[in-house]
PDB file of C-alpha atoms in Angstrom:
ATOM      1  CA  LEU X 204      75.771 140.249 126.851  1.00  0.00           C
ATOM      2  CA  VAL X 205      75.246 143.200 126.802  1.00  0.00           C
ATOM      3  CA  ARG X 206      76.993 144.169 129.981  1.00  0.00           C
ATOM      4  CA  LEU X 207      79.862 141.668 128.540  1.00  0.00           C
ATOM      5  CA  ILE X 208      79.674 143.831 125.650  1.00  0.00           C
ATOM      6  CA  GLU X 209      79.968 147.147 126.842  1.00  0.00           C
ATOM      7  CA  ALA X 210      83.037 146.596 129.154  1.00  0.00           C
ATOM      8  CA  GLU X 211      84.554 145.206 126.103  1.00  0.00           C
ATOM      9  CA  ARG X 212      84.253 148.063 124.542  1.00  0.00           C
ATOM     10  CA  GLU X 213      86.054 150.090 127.033  1.00  0.00           C
ATOM     11  CA  HIS X 214      89.510 148.114 126.112  1.00  0.00           C
ATOM     12  CA  GLY X 215      88.753 149.297 122.420  1.00  0.00           C
ATOM     13  CA  VAL X 216      87.114 145.622 121.420  1.00  0.00           C
ATOM     14  CA  PHE X 217      84.214 146.878 118.332  1.00  0.00           C
ATOM     15  CA  LEU X 218      81.093 144.474 117.781  1.00  0.00           C
ATOM     16  CA  THR X 219      79.894 143.962 114.590  1.00  0.00           C
ATOM     17  CA  VAL X 220      76.882 141.843 114.225  1.00  0.00           C
ATOM     18  CA  LEU X 221      76.010 140.451 110.571  1.00  0.00           C
ATOM     19  CA  GLY X 222      71.678 137.867 110.292  1.00  0.00           C
ATOM     20  CA  PHE X 223      71.705 135.497 108.414  1.00  0.00           C
ATOM     21  CA  GLY X 224      68.747 133.437 107.647  1.00  0.00           C
ATOM     22  CA  THR X 225      64.843 133.938 108.741  1.00  0.00           C
ATOM     23  CA  GLY X 226      62.922 132.179 111.288  1.00  0.00           C
ATOM     24  CA  ASN X 227      64.071 133.324 115.017  1.00  0.00           C
ATOM     25  CA  LEU X 228      66.305 136.137 113.703  1.00  0.00           C
ATOM     26  CA  LYS X 229      65.524 139.321 116.437  1.00  0.00           C
ATOM     27  CA  ASP X 230      66.194 142.234 114.921  1.00  0.00           C
ATOM     28  CA  SER X 231      66.055 144.220 117.503  1.00  0.00           C
ATOM     29  CA  LYS X 232      67.548 142.553 119.973  1.00  0.00           C
ATOM     30  CA  MET X 233      70.654 141.754 117.279  1.00  0.00           C
ATOM     31  CA  GLU X 234      70.605 146.054 116.731  1.00  0.00           C
ATOM     32  CA  GLN X 235      71.391 146.120 120.518  1.00  0.00           C
ATOM     33  CA  LEU X 236      74.462 144.779 120.652  1.00  0.00           C
ATOM     34  CA  ALA X 237      76.002 146.458 118.354  1.00  0.00           C
ATOM     35  CA  ASP X 238      74.661 149.544 119.273  1.00  0.00           C
ATOM     36  CA  LYS X 239      76.240 148.401 122.374  1.00  0.00           C
ATOM     37  CA  GLY X 240      79.335 147.501 121.172  1.00  0.00           C
ATOM     38  CA  ASN X 241      79.643 150.345 118.708  1.00  0.00           C
ATOM     39  CA  GLY X 242      79.477 148.754 115.737  1.00  0.00           C
ATOM     40  CA  HIS X 243      76.989 148.633 112.936  1.00  0.00           C
ATOM     41  CA  TYR X 244      74.595 145.906 112.415  1.00  0.00           C
ATOM     42  CA  ALA X 245      73.040 144.263 108.784  1.00  0.00           C
ATOM     43  CA  TYR X 246      71.514 141.698 107.499  1.00  0.00           C
ATOM     44  CA  VAL X 247      72.574 139.583 104.508  1.00  0.00           C
ATOM     45  CA  ASN X 248      69.526 137.894 103.028  1.00  0.00           C
ATOM     46  CA  ASP X 249      70.919 137.589  99.452  1.00  0.00           C
ATOM     47  CA  ILE X 250      73.685 138.074  97.717  1.00  0.00           C
ATOM     48  CA  MET X 251      74.043 141.577  96.279  1.00  0.00           C
ATOM     49  CA  GLU X 252      73.291 142.162  99.875  1.00  0.00           C
ATOM     50  CA  ALA X 253      76.521 140.741 100.463  1.00  0.00           C
ATOM     51  CA  ARG X 254      78.465 142.113  97.972  1.00  0.00           C
ATOM     52  CA  ARG X 255      76.912 145.896  99.958  1.00  0.00           C
ATOM     53  CA  VAL X 256      78.011 144.908 103.126  1.00  0.00           C
ATOM     54  CA  PHE X 257      81.162 142.864 102.499  1.00  0.00           C
ATOM     55  CA  VAL X 258      82.823 144.396  99.243  1.00  0.00           C
ATOM     56  CA  GLN X 259      81.376 148.018  98.938  1.00  0.00           C
ATOM     57  CA  GLU X 260      80.903 149.232 102.386  1.00  0.00           C
ATOM     58  CA  LEU X 261      83.504 146.811 103.858  1.00  0.00           C
ATOM     59  CA  GLY X 262      85.829 149.586 105.554  1.00  0.00           C
ATOM     60  CA  ALA X 263      82.649 151.010 107.029  1.00  0.00           C
ATOM     61  CA  THR X 264      81.407 148.614 108.862  1.00  0.00           C
ATOM     62  CA  LEU X 265      85.213 147.247 110.148  1.00  0.00           C
ATOM     63  CA  LEU X 266      86.823 150.630 110.630  1.00  0.00           C
ATOM     64  CA  THR X 267      84.977 152.721 113.072  1.00  0.00           C
ATOM     65  CA  VAL X 268      86.612 155.905 112.561  1.00  0.00           C
ATOM     66  CA  ALA X 269      84.101 158.132 115.261  1.00  0.00           C
ATOM     67  CA  LYS X 270      82.281 157.300 118.355  1.00  0.00           C
ATOM     68  CA  ASP X 271      79.515 158.070 120.263  1.00  0.00           C
ATOM     69  CA  VAL X 272      79.029 160.593 117.750  1.00  0.00           C
ATOM     70  CA  LYS X 273      76.125 162.431 118.308  1.00  0.00           C
ATOM     71  CA  LEU X 274      74.154 165.284 116.203  1.00  0.00           C
ATOM     72  CA  GLN X 275      71.555 168.192 117.410  1.00  0.00           C
ATOM     73  CA  ILE X 276      70.004 170.743 115.354  1.00  0.00           C
ATOM     74  CA  GLU X 277      67.933 173.469 116.738  1.00  0.00           C
ATOM     75  CA  PHE X 278      65.710 175.030 113.698  1.00  0.00           C
ATOM     76  CA  ASN X 279      65.162 178.716 113.525  1.00  0.00           C
ATOM     77  CA  PRO X 280      61.618 180.092 114.393  1.00  0.00           C
ATOM     78  CA  ALA X 281      61.335 182.873 112.443  1.00  0.00           C
ATOM     79  CA  MET X 282      60.984 179.795 109.343  1.00  0.00           C
ATOM     80  CA  VAL X 283      60.405 176.348 111.167  1.00  0.00           C
ATOM     81  CA  GLN X 284      57.536 176.334 113.542  1.00  0.00           C
ATOM     82  CA  ALA X 285      57.486 172.441 114.380  1.00  0.00           C
ATOM     83  CA  TYR X 286      59.305 169.922 112.765  1.00  0.00           C
ATOM     84  CA  ARG X 287      58.745 166.356 113.209  1.00  0.00           C
ATOM     85  CA  LEU X 288      62.301 163.408 114.222  1.00  0.00           C
ATOM     86  CA  ILE X 289      61.436 160.345 111.270  1.00  0.00           C
ATOM     87  CA  GLY X 290      62.472 157.119 112.184  1.00  0.00           C
ATOM     88  CA  TYR X 291      65.722 157.159 114.925  1.00  0.00           C
ATOM     89  CA  GLU X 292      63.270 156.713 117.777  1.00  0.00           C
ATOM     90  CA  ASN X 293      65.357 154.157 119.661  1.00  0.00           C
ATOM     91  CA  ARG X 294      68.668 156.556 118.732  1.00  0.00           C
ATOM     92  CA  LEU X 295      66.916 160.088 120.908  1.00  0.00           C
ATOM     93  CA  LEU X 296      68.755 161.158 123.679  1.00  0.00           C
ATOM     94  CA  ARG X 297      67.518 163.980 126.285  1.00  0.00           C
ATOM     95  CA  ASN X 298      68.943 167.149 125.096  1.00  0.00           C
ATOM     96  CA  GLU X 299      71.600 167.301 128.806  1.00  0.00           C
ATOM     97  CA  ASP X 300      72.978 164.718 126.977  1.00  0.00           C
ATOM     98  CA  PHE X 301      73.777 165.539 124.474  1.00  0.00           C
ATOM     99  CA  ALA X 302      77.678 166.751 125.837  1.00  0.00           C
ATOM    100  CA  ASN X 303      77.720 164.769 127.760  1.00  0.00           C
ATOM    101  CA  ASP X 304      81.104 162.276 127.465  1.00  0.00           C
ATOM    102  CA  GLN X 305      79.209 159.542 129.659  1.00  0.00           C
ATOM    103  CA  LYS X 306      76.246 158.529 127.184  1.00  0.00           C
ATOM    104  CA  ASP X 307      76.857 156.201 124.286  1.00  0.00           C
ATOM    105  CA  ALA X 308      76.112 157.196 120.969  1.00  0.00           C
ATOM    106  CA  GLY X 309      76.325 155.764 117.838  1.00  0.00           C
ATOM    107  CA  ASP X 310      79.500 155.127 115.507  1.00  0.00           C
ATOM    108  CA  MET X 311      80.698 155.460 111.982  1.00  0.00           C
ATOM    109  CA  GLY X 312      83.197 153.564 109.335  1.00  0.00           C
ATOM    110  CA  ALA X 313      85.016 154.868 106.845  1.00  0.00           C
ATOM    111  CA  GLY X 314      83.002 155.297 104.018  1.00  0.00           C
ATOM    112  CA  HIS X 315      79.823 155.992 105.520  1.00  0.00           C
ATOM    113  CA  SER X 316      77.285 158.341 105.578  1.00  0.00           C
ATOM    114  CA  VAL X 317      74.194 159.343 107.725  1.00  0.00           C
ATOM    115  CA  THR X 318      70.907 160.126 107.154  1.00  0.00           C
ATOM    116  CA  ALA X 319      68.066 161.570 108.593  1.00  0.00           C
ATOM    117  CA  LEU X 320      64.515 163.171 107.334  1.00  0.00           C
ATOM    118  CA  TYR X 321      62.369 165.712 109.285  1.00  0.00           C
ATOM    119  CA  GLU X 322      59.093 166.663 108.871  1.00  0.00           C
ATOM    120  CA  LEU X 323      58.971 170.497 108.909  1.00  0.00           C
ATOM    121  CA  ILE X 324      55.639 173.153 109.257  1.00  0.00           C
ATOM    122  CA  LEU X 325      57.247 176.337 107.602  1.00  0.00           C
ATOM    123  CA  THR X 326      55.867 179.479 110.214  1.00  0.00           C
ATOM    124  CA  GLY X 327      53.042 180.688 108.873  1.00  0.00           C
ATOM    125  CA  ARG X 328      52.468 177.730 106.067  1.00  0.00           C
ATOM    126  CA  GLY X 329      49.788 175.631 108.090  1.00  0.00           C
ATOM    127  CA  GLU X 330      48.150 174.732 112.020  1.00  0.00           C
ATOM    128  CA  ASP X 331      51.910 174.480 114.858  1.00  0.00           C
ATOM    129  CA  ASN X 332      51.304 170.792 116.361  1.00  0.00           C
ATOM    130  CA  GLY X 333      51.269 172.289 119.418  1.00  0.00           C
ATOM    131  CA  SER X 334      55.125 171.406 120.382  1.00  0.00           C
ATOM    132  CA  ASP X 335      56.901 173.786 122.435  1.00  0.00           C
ATOM    133  CA  VAL X 336      60.013 175.156 121.738  1.00  0.00           C
ATOM    134  CA  ASP X 337      62.607 175.943 124.626  1.00  0.00           C
ATOM    135  CA  PRO X 338      64.404 179.760 124.316  1.00  0.00           C
ATOM    136  CA  LEU X 339      67.165 179.216 122.127  1.00  0.00           C
ATOM    137  CA  LYS X 340      69.001 181.780 120.444  1.00  0.00           C
ATOM    138  CA  TYR X 341      67.064 182.120 117.948  1.00  0.00           C
ATOM    139  CA  GLN X 342      64.653 183.357 120.198  1.00  0.00           C
ATOM    140  CA  GLU X 343      62.890 187.158 119.713  1.00  0.00           C
ATOM    141  CA  SER X 344      64.600 187.514 123.522  1.00  0.00           C
ATOM    142  CA  ARG X 345      68.101 186.847 122.530  1.00  0.00           C
ATOM    143  CA  ARG X 346      70.450 189.140 120.600  1.00  0.00           C
ATOM    144  CA  PRO X 347      70.563 189.509 117.430  1.00  0.00           C
ATOM    145  CA  SER X 348      66.711 188.273 117.340  1.00  0.00           C
ATOM    146  CA  ALA X 349      66.042 185.472 114.764  1.00  0.00           C
ATOM    147  CA  ALA X 350      63.814 188.341 112.496  1.00  0.00           C
ATOM    148  CA  ALA X 351      67.819 189.441 112.395  1.00  0.00           C
ATOM    149  CA  ARG X 352      68.950 185.707 111.514  1.00  0.00           C
ATOM    150  CA  ARG X 353      65.860 185.081 109.128  1.00  0.00           C
ATOM    151  CA  ASP X 354      68.874 183.936 106.372  1.00  0.00           C
ATOM    152  CA  GLU X 355      69.425 181.062 108.807  1.00  0.00           C
ATOM    153  CA  ALA X 356      67.450 177.965 108.427  1.00  0.00           C
ATOM    154  CA  MET X 357      68.943 175.486 110.837  1.00  0.00           C
ATOM    155  CA  THR X 358      72.836 175.276 112.966  1.00  0.00           C
ATOM    156  CA  VAL X 359      73.580 171.467 113.240  1.00  0.00           C
ATOM    157  CA  LYS X 360      75.905 170.609 116.499  1.00  0.00           C
ATOM    158  CA  VAL X 361      77.472 167.376 115.791  1.00  0.00           C
ATOM    159  CA  ARG X 362      79.954 166.215 118.957  1.00  0.00           C
ATOM    160  CA  TYR X 363      82.310 162.923 117.789  1.00  0.00           C
ATOM    161  CA  LYS X 364      85.455 161.467 120.019  1.00  0.00           C
ATOM    162  CA  ALA X 365      87.620 159.481 118.000  1.00  0.00           C
ATOM    163  CA  PRO X 366      87.249 155.936 118.150  1.00  0.00           C
ATOM    164  CA  ASP X 367      90.337 155.410 121.220  1.00  0.00           C
ATOM    165  CA  GLY X 368      89.172 158.601 122.564  1.00  0.00           C
ATOM    166  CA  ILE X 369      87.769 159.696 125.700  1.00  0.00           C
ATOM    167  CA  VAL X 370      87.380 163.556 125.223  1.00  0.00           C
ATOM    168  CA  SER X 371      84.142 164.137 121.874  1.00  0.00           C
ATOM    169  CA  CYS X 372      85.148 166.794 119.972  1.00  0.00           C
ATOM    170  CA  PRO X 373      82.573 169.525 119.144  1.00  0.00           C
ATOM    171  CA  THR X 374      81.628 170.666 115.573  1.00  0.00           C
ATOM    172  CA  SER X 375      78.743 173.112 114.009  1.00  0.00           C
ATOM    173  CA  ALA X 376      77.785 174.366 110.902  1.00  0.00           C
ATOM    174  CA  ILE X 377      74.760 176.780 109.763  1.00  0.00           C
ATOM    175  CA  VAL X 378      72.288 175.938 107.248  1.00  0.00           C
ATOM    176  CA  ARG X 379      71.625 179.125 104.467  1.00  0.00           C
ATOM    177  CA  SER X 380      67.915 179.143 103.789  1.00  0.00           C
ATOM    178  CA  GLN X 381      68.319 179.528  99.743  1.00  0.00           C
ATOM    179  CA  SER X 382      67.096 177.478  98.258  1.00  0.00           C
ATOM    180  CA  VAL X 383      68.653 173.258  97.354  1.00  0.00           C
ATOM    181  CA  GLU X 384      68.710 170.876  94.975  1.00  0.00           C
ATOM    182  CA  LEU X 385      66.820 167.861  96.659  1.00  0.00           C
ATOM    183  CA  SER X 386      66.480 165.298  94.639  1.00  0.00           C
ATOM    184  CA  SER X 387      69.484 162.526  95.800  1.00  0.00           C
ATOM    185  CA  LEU X 388      66.542 162.142  98.877  1.00  0.00           C
ATOM    186  CA  ASN X 389      63.387 160.668  97.137  1.00  0.00           C
ATOM    187  CA  PHE X 390      64.914 157.906  97.590  1.00  0.00           C
ATOM    188  CA  ALA X 391      65.516 158.159 101.575  1.00  0.00           C
ATOM    189  CA  ALA X 392      62.207 159.769 101.805  1.00  0.00           C
ATOM    190  CA  ALA X 393      60.291 157.328  99.827  1.00  0.00           C
ATOM    191  CA  VAL X 394      62.199 154.954 101.967  1.00  0.00           C
ATOM    192  CA  ALA X 395      60.927 156.605 105.112  1.00  0.00           C
ATOM    193  CA  GLU X 396      56.971 157.041 103.710  1.00  0.00           C
ATOM    194  CA  PHE X 397      57.274 153.344 102.889  1.00  0.00           C
ATOM    195  CA  GLY X 398      58.062 152.462 106.882  1.00  0.00           C
ATOM    196  CA  MET X 399      55.338 154.524 108.311  1.00  0.00           C
ATOM    197  CA  VAL X 400      53.309 153.162 105.997  1.00  0.00           C
ATOM    198  CA  LEU X 401      53.765 149.524 106.749  1.00  0.00           C
ATOM    199  CA  ARG X 402      53.541 150.970 110.677  1.00  0.00           C
ATOM    200  CA  ASP X 403      49.808 152.405 109.508  1.00  0.00           C
ATOM    201  CA  SER X 404      51.581 155.420 111.513  1.00  0.00           C
ATOM    202  CA  PRO X 405      49.429 158.123 111.994  1.00  0.00           C
ATOM    203  CA  PHE X 406      52.054 160.904 109.917  1.00  0.00           C
ATOM    204  CA  LYS X 407      51.939 158.308 106.488  1.00  0.00           C
ATOM    205  CA  GLY X 408      48.553 161.001 105.756  1.00  0.00           C
ATOM    206  CA  SER X 409      47.755 160.261 102.291  1.00  0.00           C
ATOM    207  CA  SER X 410      50.038 158.064 101.437  1.00  0.00           C
ATOM    208  CA  SER X 411      50.143 154.368 100.264  1.00  0.00           C
ATOM    209  CA  PHE X 412      51.961 151.525  99.183  1.00  0.00           C
ATOM    210  CA  ALA X 413      51.191 152.740  95.142  1.00  0.00           C
TER     211      ALA X 413
END
């Protein structure tokens, strides 16, 4: 199935997979098929979810506006000494694959948005988890140095292809360190925390179902 879907994908045939019912439904397999088909996967378990998939987000489900979308974040070590991406374990790419247009990645539909959550340890405010950061533009060995860029929290880099394109388009944006209102992320953070509690993640901290 995967080989067939990948072959048809090269001819502009994208595959969206929808799951219904319970029993022998395998989320991981259905998600893999949708990923290989440059489409989306959703599980429809009640009328409200059906309305979301077929009415509210129909454009995002059926109309792909960007394929092989890749996101790469470079944190400024003058502000962030350690970080951890929460989730997306099955979507991680090697650093060198970011600019490799042969590497398949995620796809986005019309009106579609993606939220990625990171757990951060700010410089000087906690113990390092031992992860090393390769020398990048914010390192002291480069000019201008990380200290000179203290107003920059991170640089976000994105690459994507047009639905019928084969060459990716790069873009980037600098995120400044000023305070921002994060109340809109409360629900997303709660969902991520719930997932860690369900899996009994070693990173759940003092989280509980309560």
